[in-house]
Short mmCIF file of C-alpha atoms in Angstrom, two decimals:
data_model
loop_
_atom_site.label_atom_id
_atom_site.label_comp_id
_atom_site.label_asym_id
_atom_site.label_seq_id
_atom_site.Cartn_x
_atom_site.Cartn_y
_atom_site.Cartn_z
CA UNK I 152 -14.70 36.99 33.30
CA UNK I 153 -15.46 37.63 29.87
CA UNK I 154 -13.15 38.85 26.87
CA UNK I 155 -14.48 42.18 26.41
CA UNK I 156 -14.24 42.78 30.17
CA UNK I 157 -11.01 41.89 30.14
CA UNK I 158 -9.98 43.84 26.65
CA UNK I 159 -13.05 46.61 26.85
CA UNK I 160 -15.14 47.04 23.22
CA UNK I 161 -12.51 45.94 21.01
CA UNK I 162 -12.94 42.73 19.77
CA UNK I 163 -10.75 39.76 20.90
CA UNK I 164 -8.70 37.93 18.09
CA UNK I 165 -6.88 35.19 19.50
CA UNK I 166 -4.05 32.46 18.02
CA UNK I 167 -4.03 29.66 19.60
CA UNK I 168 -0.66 26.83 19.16
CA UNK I 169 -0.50 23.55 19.62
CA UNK I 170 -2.49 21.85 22.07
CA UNK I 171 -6.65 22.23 21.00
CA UNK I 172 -7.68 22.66 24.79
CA UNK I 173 -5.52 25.83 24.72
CA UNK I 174 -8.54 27.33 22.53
CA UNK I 175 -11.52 26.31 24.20
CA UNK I 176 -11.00 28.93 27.35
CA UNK I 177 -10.92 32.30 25.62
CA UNK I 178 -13.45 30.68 22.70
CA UNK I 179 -15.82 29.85 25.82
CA UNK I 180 -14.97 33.50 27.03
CA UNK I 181 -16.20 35.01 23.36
CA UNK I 182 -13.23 35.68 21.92
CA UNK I 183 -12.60 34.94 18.12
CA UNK I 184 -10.16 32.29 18.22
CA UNK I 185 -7.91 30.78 15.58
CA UNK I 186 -6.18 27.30 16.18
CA UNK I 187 -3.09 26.38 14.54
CA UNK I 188 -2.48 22.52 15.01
CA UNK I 189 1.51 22.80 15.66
CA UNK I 190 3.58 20.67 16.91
CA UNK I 191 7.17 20.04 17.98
CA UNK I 192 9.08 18.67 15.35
CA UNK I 193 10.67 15.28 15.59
CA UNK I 194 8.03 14.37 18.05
CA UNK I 195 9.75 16.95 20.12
CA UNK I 196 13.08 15.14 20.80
CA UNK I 197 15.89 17.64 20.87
CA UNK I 198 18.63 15.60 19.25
CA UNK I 199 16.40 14.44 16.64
CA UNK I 200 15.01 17.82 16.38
CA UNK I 201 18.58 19.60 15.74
CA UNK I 202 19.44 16.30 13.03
CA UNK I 203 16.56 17.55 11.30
CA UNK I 204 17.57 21.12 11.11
CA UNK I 205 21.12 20.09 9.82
CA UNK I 206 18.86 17.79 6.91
CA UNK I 207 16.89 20.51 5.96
CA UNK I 208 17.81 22.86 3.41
CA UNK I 209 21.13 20.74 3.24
CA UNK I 210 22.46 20.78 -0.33
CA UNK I 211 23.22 17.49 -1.20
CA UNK I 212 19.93 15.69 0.53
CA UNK I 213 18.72 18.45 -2.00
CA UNK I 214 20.08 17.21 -4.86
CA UNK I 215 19.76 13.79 -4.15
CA UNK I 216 15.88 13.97 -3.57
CA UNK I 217 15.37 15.91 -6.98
CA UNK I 218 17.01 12.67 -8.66
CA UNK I 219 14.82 10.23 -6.23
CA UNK I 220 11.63 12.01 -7.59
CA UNK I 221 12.94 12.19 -11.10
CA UNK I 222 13.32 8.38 -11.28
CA UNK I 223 10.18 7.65 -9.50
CA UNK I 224 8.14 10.04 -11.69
CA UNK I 225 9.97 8.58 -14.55
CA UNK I 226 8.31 5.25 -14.75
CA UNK I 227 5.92 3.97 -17.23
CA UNK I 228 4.25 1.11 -15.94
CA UNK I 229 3.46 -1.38 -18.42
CA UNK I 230 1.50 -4.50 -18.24
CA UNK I 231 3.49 -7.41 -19.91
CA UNK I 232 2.73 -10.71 -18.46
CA UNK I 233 0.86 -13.80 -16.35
CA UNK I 234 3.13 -16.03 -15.07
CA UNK I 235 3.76 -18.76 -12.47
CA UNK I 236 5.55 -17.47 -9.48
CA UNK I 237 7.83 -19.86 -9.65
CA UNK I 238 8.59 -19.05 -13.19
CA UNK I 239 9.92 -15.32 -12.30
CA UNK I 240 11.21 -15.05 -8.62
CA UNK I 241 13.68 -17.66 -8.41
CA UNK I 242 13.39 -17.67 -4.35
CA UNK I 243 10.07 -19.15 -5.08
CA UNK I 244 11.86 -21.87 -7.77
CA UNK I 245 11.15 -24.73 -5.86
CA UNK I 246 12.49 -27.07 -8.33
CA UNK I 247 15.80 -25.03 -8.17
CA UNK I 248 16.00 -25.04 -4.86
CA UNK I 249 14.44 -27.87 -2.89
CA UNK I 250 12.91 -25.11 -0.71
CA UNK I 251 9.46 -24.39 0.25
CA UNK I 252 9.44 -20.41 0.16
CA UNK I 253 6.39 -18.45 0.71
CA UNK I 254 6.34 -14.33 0.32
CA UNK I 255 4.06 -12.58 2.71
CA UNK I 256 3.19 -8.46 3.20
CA UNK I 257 5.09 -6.14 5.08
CA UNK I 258 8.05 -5.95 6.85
CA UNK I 259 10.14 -9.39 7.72
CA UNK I 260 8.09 -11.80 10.27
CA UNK I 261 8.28 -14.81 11.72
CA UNK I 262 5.65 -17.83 11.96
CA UNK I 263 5.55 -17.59 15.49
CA UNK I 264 4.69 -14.07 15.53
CA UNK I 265 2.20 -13.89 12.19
CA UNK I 266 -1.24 -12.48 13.26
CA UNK I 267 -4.04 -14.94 12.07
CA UNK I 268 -5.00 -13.44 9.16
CA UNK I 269 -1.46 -14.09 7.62
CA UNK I 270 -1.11 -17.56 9.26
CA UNK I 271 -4.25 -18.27 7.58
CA UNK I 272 -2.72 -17.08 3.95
CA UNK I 273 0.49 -19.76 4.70
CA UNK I 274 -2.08 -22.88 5.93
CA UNK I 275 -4.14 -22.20 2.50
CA UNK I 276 -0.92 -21.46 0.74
CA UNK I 277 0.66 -24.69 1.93
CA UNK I 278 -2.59 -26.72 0.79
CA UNK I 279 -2.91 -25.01 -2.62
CA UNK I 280 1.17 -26.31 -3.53
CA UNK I 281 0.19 -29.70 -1.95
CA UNK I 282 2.35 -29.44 0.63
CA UNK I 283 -0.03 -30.80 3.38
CA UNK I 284 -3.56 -32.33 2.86
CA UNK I 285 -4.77 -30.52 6.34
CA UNK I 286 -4.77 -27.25 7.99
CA UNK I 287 -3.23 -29.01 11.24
CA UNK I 288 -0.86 -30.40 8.51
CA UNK I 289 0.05 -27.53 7.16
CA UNK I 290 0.21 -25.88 10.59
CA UNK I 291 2.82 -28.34 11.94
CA UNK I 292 4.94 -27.56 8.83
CA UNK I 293 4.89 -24.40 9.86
CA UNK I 294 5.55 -25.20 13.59
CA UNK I 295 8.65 -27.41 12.73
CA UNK I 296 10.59 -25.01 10.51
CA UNK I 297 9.42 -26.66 7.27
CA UNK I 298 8.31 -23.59 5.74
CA UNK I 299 10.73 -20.31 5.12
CA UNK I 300 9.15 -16.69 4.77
CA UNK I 301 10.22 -13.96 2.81
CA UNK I 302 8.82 -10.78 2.31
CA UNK I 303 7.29 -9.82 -0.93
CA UNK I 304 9.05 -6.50 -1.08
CA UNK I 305 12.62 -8.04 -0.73
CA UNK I 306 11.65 -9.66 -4.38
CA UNK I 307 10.59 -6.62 -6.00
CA UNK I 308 6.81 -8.35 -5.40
CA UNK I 309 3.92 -7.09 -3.65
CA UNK I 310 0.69 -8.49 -2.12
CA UNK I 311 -2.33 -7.18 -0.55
CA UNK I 312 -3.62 -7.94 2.97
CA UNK I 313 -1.44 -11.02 3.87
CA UNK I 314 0.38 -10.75 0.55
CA UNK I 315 1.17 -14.41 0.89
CA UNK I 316 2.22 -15.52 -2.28
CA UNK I 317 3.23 -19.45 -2.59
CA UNK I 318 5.29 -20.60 -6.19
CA UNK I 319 2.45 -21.86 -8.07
CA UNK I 320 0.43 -18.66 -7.71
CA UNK I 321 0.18 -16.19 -11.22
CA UNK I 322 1.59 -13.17 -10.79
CA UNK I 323 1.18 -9.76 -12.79
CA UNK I 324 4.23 -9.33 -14.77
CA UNK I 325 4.72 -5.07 -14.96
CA UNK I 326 7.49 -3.57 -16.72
CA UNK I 327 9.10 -0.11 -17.13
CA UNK I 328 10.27 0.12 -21.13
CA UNK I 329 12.79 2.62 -20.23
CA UNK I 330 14.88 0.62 -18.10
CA UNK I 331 13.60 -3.32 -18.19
CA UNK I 332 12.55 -2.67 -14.49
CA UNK I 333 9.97 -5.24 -13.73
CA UNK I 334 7.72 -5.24 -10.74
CA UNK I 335 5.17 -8.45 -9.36
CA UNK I 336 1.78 -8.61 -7.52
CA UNK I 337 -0.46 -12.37 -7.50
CA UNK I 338 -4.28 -11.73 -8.95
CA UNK I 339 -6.57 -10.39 -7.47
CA UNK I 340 -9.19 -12.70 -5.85
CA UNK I 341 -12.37 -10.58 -5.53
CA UNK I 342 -14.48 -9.46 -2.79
CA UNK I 343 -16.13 -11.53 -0.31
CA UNK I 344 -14.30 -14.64 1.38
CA UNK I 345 -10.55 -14.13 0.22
CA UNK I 346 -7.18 -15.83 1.62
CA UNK I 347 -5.58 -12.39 1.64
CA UNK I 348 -8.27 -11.15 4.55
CA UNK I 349 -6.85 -15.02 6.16
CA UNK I 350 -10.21 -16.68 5.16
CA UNK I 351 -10.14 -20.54 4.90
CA UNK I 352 -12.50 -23.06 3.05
CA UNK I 353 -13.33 -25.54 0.46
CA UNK I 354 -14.83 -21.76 -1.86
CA UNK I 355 -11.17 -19.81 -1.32
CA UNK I 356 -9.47 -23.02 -2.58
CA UNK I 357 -11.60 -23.38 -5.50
CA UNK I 358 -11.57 -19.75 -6.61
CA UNK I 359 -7.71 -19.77 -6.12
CA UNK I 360 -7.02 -22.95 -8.38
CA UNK I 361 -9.66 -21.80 -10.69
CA UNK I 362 -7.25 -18.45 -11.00
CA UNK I 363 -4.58 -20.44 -11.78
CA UNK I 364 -5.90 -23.11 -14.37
CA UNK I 365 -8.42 -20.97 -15.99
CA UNK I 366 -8.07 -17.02 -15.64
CA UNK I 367 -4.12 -16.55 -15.52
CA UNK I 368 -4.11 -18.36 -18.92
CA UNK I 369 -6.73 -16.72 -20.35
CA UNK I 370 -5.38 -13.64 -19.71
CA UNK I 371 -1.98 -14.78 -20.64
CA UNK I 372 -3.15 -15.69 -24.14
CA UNK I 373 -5.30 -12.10 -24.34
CA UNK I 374 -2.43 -10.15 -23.60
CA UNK I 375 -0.94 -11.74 -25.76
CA UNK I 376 -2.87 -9.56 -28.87
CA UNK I 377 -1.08 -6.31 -27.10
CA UNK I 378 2.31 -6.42 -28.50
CA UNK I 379 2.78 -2.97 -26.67
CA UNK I 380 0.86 -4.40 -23.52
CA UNK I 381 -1.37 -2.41 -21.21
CA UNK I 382 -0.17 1.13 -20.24
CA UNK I 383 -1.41 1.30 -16.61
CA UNK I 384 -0.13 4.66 -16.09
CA UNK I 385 -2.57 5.71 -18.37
CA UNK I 386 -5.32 3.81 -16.87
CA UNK I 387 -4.47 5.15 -13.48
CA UNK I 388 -4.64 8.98 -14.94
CA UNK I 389 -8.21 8.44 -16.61
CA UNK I 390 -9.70 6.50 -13.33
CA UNK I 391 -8.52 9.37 -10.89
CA UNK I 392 -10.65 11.50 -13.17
CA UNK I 393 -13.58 9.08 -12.98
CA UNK I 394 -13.87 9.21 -9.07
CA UNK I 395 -11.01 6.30 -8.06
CA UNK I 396 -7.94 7.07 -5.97
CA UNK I 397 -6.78 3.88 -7.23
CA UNK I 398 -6.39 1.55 -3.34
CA UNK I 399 -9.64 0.83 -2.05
CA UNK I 400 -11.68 2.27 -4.80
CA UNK I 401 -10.63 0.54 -7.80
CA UNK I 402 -13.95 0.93 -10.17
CA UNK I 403 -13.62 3.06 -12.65
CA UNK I 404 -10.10 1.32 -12.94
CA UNK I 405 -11.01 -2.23 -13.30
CA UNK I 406 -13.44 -1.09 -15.65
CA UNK I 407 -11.04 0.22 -17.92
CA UNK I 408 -8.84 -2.58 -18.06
CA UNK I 409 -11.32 -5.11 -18.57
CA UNK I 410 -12.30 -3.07 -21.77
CA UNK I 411 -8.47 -3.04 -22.63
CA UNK I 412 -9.07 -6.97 -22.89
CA UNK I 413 -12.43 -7.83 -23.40
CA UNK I 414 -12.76 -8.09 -26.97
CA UNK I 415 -9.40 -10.68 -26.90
CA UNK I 416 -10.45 -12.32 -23.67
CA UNK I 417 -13.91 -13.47 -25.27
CA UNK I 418 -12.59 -15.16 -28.05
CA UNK I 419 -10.63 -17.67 -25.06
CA UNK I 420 -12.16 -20.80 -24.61
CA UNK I 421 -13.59 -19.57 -21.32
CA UNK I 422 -13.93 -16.65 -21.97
CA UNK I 423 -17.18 -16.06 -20.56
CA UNK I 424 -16.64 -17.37 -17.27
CA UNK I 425 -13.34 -15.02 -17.36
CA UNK I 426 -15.39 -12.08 -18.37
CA UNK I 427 -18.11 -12.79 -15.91
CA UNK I 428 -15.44 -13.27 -13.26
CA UNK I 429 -13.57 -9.63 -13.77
CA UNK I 430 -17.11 -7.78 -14.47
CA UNK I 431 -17.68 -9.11 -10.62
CA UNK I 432 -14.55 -7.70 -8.96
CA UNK I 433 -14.43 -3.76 -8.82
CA UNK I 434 -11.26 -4.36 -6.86
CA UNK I 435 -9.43 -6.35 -9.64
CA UNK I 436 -7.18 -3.02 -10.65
CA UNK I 437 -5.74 -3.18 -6.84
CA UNK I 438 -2.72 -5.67 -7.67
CA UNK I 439 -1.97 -3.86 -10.54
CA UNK I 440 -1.88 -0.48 -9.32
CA UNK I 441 0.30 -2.04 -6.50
CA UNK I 442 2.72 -3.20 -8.66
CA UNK I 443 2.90 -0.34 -10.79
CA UNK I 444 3.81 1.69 -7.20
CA UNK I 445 5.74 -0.83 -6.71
CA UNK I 446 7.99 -0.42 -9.94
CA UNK I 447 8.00 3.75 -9.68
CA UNK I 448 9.34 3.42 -5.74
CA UNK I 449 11.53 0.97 -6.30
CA UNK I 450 13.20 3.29 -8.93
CA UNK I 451 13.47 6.14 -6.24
CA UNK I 452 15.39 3.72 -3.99
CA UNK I 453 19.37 3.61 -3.44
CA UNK I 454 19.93 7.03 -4.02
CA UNK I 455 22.48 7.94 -1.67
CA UNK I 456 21.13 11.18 0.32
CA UNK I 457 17.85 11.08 -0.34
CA UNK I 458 15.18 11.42 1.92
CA UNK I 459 12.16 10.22 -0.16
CA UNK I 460 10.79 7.25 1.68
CA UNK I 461 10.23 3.92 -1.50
CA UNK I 462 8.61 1.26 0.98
CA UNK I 463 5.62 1.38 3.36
CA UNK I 464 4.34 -1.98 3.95
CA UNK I 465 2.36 -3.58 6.98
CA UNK I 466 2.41 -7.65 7.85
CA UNK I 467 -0.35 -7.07 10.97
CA UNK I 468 1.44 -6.64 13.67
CA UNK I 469 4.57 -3.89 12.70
CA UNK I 470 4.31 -1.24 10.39
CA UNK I 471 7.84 -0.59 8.43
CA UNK I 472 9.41 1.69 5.53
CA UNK I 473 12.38 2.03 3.85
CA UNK I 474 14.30 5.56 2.79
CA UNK I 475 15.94 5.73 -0.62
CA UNK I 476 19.36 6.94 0.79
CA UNK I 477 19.17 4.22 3.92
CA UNK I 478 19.50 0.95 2.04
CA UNK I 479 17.27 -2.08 2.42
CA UNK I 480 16.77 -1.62 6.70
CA UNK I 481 13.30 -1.51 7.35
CA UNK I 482 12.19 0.62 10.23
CA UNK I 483 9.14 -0.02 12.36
CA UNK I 484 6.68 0.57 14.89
CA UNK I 485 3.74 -1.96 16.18
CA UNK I 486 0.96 -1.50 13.37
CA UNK I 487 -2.03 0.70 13.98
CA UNK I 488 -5.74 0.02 14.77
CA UNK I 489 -7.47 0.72 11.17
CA UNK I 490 -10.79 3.26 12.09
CA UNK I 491 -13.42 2.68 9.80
CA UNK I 492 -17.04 1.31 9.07
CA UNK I 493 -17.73 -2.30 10.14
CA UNK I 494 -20.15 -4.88 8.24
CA UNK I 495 -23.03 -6.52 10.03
CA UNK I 496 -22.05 -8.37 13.30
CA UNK I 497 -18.18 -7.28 13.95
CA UNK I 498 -16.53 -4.24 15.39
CA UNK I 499 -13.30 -3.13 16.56
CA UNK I 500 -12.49 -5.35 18.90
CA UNK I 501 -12.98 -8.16 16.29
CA UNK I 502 -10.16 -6.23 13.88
CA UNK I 503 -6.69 -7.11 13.08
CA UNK I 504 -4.06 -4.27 13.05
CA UNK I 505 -3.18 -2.60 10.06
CA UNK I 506 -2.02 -5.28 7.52
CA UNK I 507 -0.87 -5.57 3.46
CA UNK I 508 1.31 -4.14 1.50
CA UNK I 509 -0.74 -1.81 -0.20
CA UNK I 510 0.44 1.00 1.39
CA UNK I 511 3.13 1.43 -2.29
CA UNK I 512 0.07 3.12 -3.34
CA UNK I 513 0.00 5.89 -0.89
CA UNK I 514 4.07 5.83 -1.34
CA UNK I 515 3.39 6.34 -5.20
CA UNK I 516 0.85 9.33 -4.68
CA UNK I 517 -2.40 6.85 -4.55
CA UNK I 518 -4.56 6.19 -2.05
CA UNK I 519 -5.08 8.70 0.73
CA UNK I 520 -3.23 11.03 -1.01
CA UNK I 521 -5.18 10.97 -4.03
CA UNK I 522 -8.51 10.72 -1.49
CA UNK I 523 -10.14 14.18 -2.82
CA UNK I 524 -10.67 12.27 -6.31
CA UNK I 525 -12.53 9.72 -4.78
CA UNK I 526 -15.39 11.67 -2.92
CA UNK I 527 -17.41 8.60 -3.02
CA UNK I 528 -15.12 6.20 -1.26
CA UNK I 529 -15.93 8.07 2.25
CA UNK I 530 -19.38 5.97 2.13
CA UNK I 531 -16.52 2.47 2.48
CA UNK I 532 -13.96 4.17 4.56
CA UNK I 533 -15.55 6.88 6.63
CA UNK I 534 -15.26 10.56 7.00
CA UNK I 535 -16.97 12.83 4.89
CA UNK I 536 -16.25 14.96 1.58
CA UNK I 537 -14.58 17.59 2.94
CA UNK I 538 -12.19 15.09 5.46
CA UNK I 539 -11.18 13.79 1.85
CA UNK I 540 -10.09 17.13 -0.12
CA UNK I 541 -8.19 18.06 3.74
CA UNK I 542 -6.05 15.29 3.29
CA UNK I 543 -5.04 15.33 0.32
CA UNK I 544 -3.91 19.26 0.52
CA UNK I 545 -2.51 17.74 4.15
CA UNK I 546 -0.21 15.10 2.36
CA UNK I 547 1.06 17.55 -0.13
CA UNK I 548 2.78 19.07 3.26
CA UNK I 549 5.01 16.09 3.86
CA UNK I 550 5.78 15.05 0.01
CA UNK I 551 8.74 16.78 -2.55
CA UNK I 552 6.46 16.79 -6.16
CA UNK I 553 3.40 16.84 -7.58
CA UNK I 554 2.79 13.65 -9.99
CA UNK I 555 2.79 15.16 -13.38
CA UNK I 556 0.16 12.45 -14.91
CA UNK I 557 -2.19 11.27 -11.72
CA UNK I 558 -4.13 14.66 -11.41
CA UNK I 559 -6.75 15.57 -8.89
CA UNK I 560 -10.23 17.16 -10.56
CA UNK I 561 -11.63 18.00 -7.27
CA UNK I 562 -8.32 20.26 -6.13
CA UNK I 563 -8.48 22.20 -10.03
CA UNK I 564 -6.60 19.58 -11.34
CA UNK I 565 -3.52 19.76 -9.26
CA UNK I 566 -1.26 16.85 -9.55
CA UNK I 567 -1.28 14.18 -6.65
CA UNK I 568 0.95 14.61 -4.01
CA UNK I 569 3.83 12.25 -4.49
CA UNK I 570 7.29 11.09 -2.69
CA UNK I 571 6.93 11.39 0.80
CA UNK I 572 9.99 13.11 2.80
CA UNK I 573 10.94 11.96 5.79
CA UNK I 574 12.03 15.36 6.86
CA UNK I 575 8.65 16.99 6.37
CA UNK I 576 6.94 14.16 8.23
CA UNK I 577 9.05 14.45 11.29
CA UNK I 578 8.49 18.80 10.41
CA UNK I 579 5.06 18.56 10.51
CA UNK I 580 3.95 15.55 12.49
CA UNK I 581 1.75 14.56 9.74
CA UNK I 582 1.65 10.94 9.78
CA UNK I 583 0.89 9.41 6.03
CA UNK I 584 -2.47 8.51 5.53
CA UNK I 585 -3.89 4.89 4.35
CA UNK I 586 -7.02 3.70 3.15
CA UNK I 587 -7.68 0.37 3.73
CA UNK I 588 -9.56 -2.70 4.51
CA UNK I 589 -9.99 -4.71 7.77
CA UNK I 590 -9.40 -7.70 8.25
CA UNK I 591 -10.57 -10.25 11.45
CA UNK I 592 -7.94 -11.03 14.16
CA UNK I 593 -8.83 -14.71 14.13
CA UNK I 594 -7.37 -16.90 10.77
CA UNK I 595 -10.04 -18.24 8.60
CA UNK I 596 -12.29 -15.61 8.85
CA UNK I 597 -11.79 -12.59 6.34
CA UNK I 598 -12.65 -9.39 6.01
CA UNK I 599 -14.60 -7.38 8.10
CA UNK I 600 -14.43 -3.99 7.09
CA UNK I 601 -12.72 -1.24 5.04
CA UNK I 602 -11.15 2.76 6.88
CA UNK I 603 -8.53 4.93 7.09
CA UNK I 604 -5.04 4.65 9.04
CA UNK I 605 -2.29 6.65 9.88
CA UNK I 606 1.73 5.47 9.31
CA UNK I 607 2.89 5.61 13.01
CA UNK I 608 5.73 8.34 13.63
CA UNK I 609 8.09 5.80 15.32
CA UNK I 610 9.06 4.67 12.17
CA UNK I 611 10.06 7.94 10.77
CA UNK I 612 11.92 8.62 14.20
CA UNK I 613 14.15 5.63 13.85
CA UNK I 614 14.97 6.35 10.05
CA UNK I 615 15.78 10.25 10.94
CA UNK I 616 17.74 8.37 14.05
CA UNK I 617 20.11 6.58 11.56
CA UNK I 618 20.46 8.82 8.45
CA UNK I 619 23.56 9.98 8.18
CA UNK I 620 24.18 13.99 7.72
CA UNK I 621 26.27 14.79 4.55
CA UNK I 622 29.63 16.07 5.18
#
């Protein structure tokens, strides 16, 4: 039977909640139908649900978020430094210690249950420091105990894809004036065969020594002609307004910064092989805008209270994050499947999970919450132009502020959505959005393609589970 036999003339305007099927009958029947994607909060678990209730609105959570964001938003991420890991996290100070430490992405994992894109990092880590002459070497290191893993984001460090990061690496040295905060990410290796994406080979080793002997000092010495270094908030403001969102489009971004330190970096003594390197690699800004998240969310973190979640970090097979008022626990959930476009010859089932700890990005405002400045970036991860302003107007639903300085051209110039609440997540059901690239499942291979994934809701259940409601 059709609507206007059931309702006469008049026409039928219908609301449909929650479940989509619910709108396909009376839409089939010709009725004007309007779908409202609702659902339960706290994944619809009653005592969850009613912890949530007591959280929101609740005075001091209140409070204590407004000073989370405050801090967060009140970091000005400078670039100061190249140095040798070694030289600035003391648990990779293997001359200190006797130890041989390695700092990998995500959430705390062992060796025996890395996915093979990170065990790749550690075997080409472990050759790089001389520490075997072999994969299979390196590999029984790592079989007997010989090696200890820590992750980067227990160090105030943070690394893309596998994130492993071994003592003789560079690393970005970013520091907030204000408070002497600093923040570390290694360099960024390019596109193409890399040992963050787990690939292996005579090329990755040569690029990565290369990095160390020849760019990190030349940049080092460059920088050095900055006495006020590189102001990457400002870099990140102007590249969001030149069609970046500052994770996996990093173009107009690297371009800027290479102009920061082109005219110094020339006058190096390899300078053009330095210059020739970074004019190559439209992802170069990546590390730095990671450890520039880095520094603002680590700010945000400790405040007793507060809701605003300051870590979201994948190591391939678990997806964690960390809540300002819940101390350094990590809570997780097994890491998504990333959806997204493929190059020539793999597919999903060749993909690792979702992997790296570039989600700080998306916890700084970046990313796929900055998506609707980056229009173009659809054509690398997916989706379409529209799909790209929706999210970003979704993520402002689950986030406390507006960034005052990272502003969004496409949305009128609204600031990015920034400081994600773990209440309005668990509200809403909206699940954080990531853009990102894929990696293969098998070590030694690399990457394989580049999409979008979601920050599974299990992790925001357990946090909610164990915050405590203020008296």
């Amino acid at each position: 039977m059709t609507a206007p036999a059931l309702l006469g003339d008049a026409p039928a305007r219908i609301a449909s909640v929650g479940v989509a099927a619910f709108a396909d009958v009376p839409r089939t029947a010709g009725a004007d139908v309007t779908h409202l994607d609702w659902r339960p909060p706290a994944g619809g678990d009653p005592d969850l649900a009613w912890k949530l209730a007591e959280l929101t609105g609740h005075a001091r959570v209140e409070r204590a978020n407004e000073e989370a964001v405050a801090r967060l938003l009140g970091v000005r991420p400078v670039w100061r430094d190249v140095r040798t890991a070694r030289d600035c996290l003391p648990v990779l100070d293997d001359r200190a210690t006797g130890e041989r430490v390695l700092l990998h992405a995500g959430p705390p994992v062992d060796w025996a249950d890395m996915c093979g894109p990170m065990r790749a990092g550690v075997i080409g880590a472990a050759l790089l420091e001389g520490w075997a002459d072999t994969p299979e070497q390196a590999q029984r290191l790592a079989d007997q105990g010989a090696l200890r893993f820590e992750p980067c984001h227990h160090h105030e460090a943070v690394g893309p894809m596998g994130g492993i990061t071994s003592p003789s690496m560079p690393v970005l040295v970013v520091e907030d004036p204000g408070t002497g905060r600093r923040s570390y990410a290694n360099l960024n290796e390019g596109a193409g065969r890399c040992l963050r994406y787990g690939a292996l080979g005579d090329d990755v080793m040569d690029r990565l020594r290369w990095m160390a002997d020849v760019l990190a000092p030349a940049l080092r010495e460059a920088l050095r002609a900055r006495t006020d270094g590189v102001d990457l908030r400002a870099v990140t403001a102007q590249a969001l307004q030149m069609g970046d969102e500052c994770h996996s489009r990093n173009t107009a971004a690297s371009a800027l910064l290479l102009r920061e330190l082109a005219a110094p970096l020339a006058r190096t003594a390899h300078g053009p092989d330095v210059l020739e390197f970074l004019a190559g690699n439209h992802y170069w800004f990546l590390n730095f805008s990671m450890a520039a998240s880095k520094l603002a969310t680590s700010a945000a973190h400790g405040v007793p209270h507060s809701t605003l979640v300051t870590a979201f970090a994948r190591n391939g097979v678990e997806v964690g994050i960390r809540v300002s008022g819940l101390g350094d626990a990590w809570f997780t959930a097994p890491a998504a499947h990333v959806e997204g476009l493929y190059f020539a010859g793999y597919g999903p089932q060749d993909a690792n999970p979702d992997i790296g700890d570039s989600a700080i990005t998306e916890t700084n405002g970046l990313g796929g919450f900055s998506l609707a400045a980056a229009p173009a970036i659809t054509g690398f991860v997916g989706g379409t132009v529209d799909l790209a302003l929706r999210t970003s107007r979704d993520m402002a639903r689950i986030t406390l502020a507006r960034h005052e300085a990272y502003r969004l051209p496409a949305l009128g110039g609204i600031g990015a959505p920034v400081g994600i609440d773990l209440r309005a997540v668990l509200d809403t059901g909206i699940e954080p959005v990531v853009t990102t690239g894929i990696a293969h499942r098998e070590p030694g291979i690399g990457q394989i393609g580049a999409g979008l994934v979601h920050a599974p809701l299990e992790c925001f259940r357990g946090a909610l589970a164990a915050f405590p409601v203020p008296a």
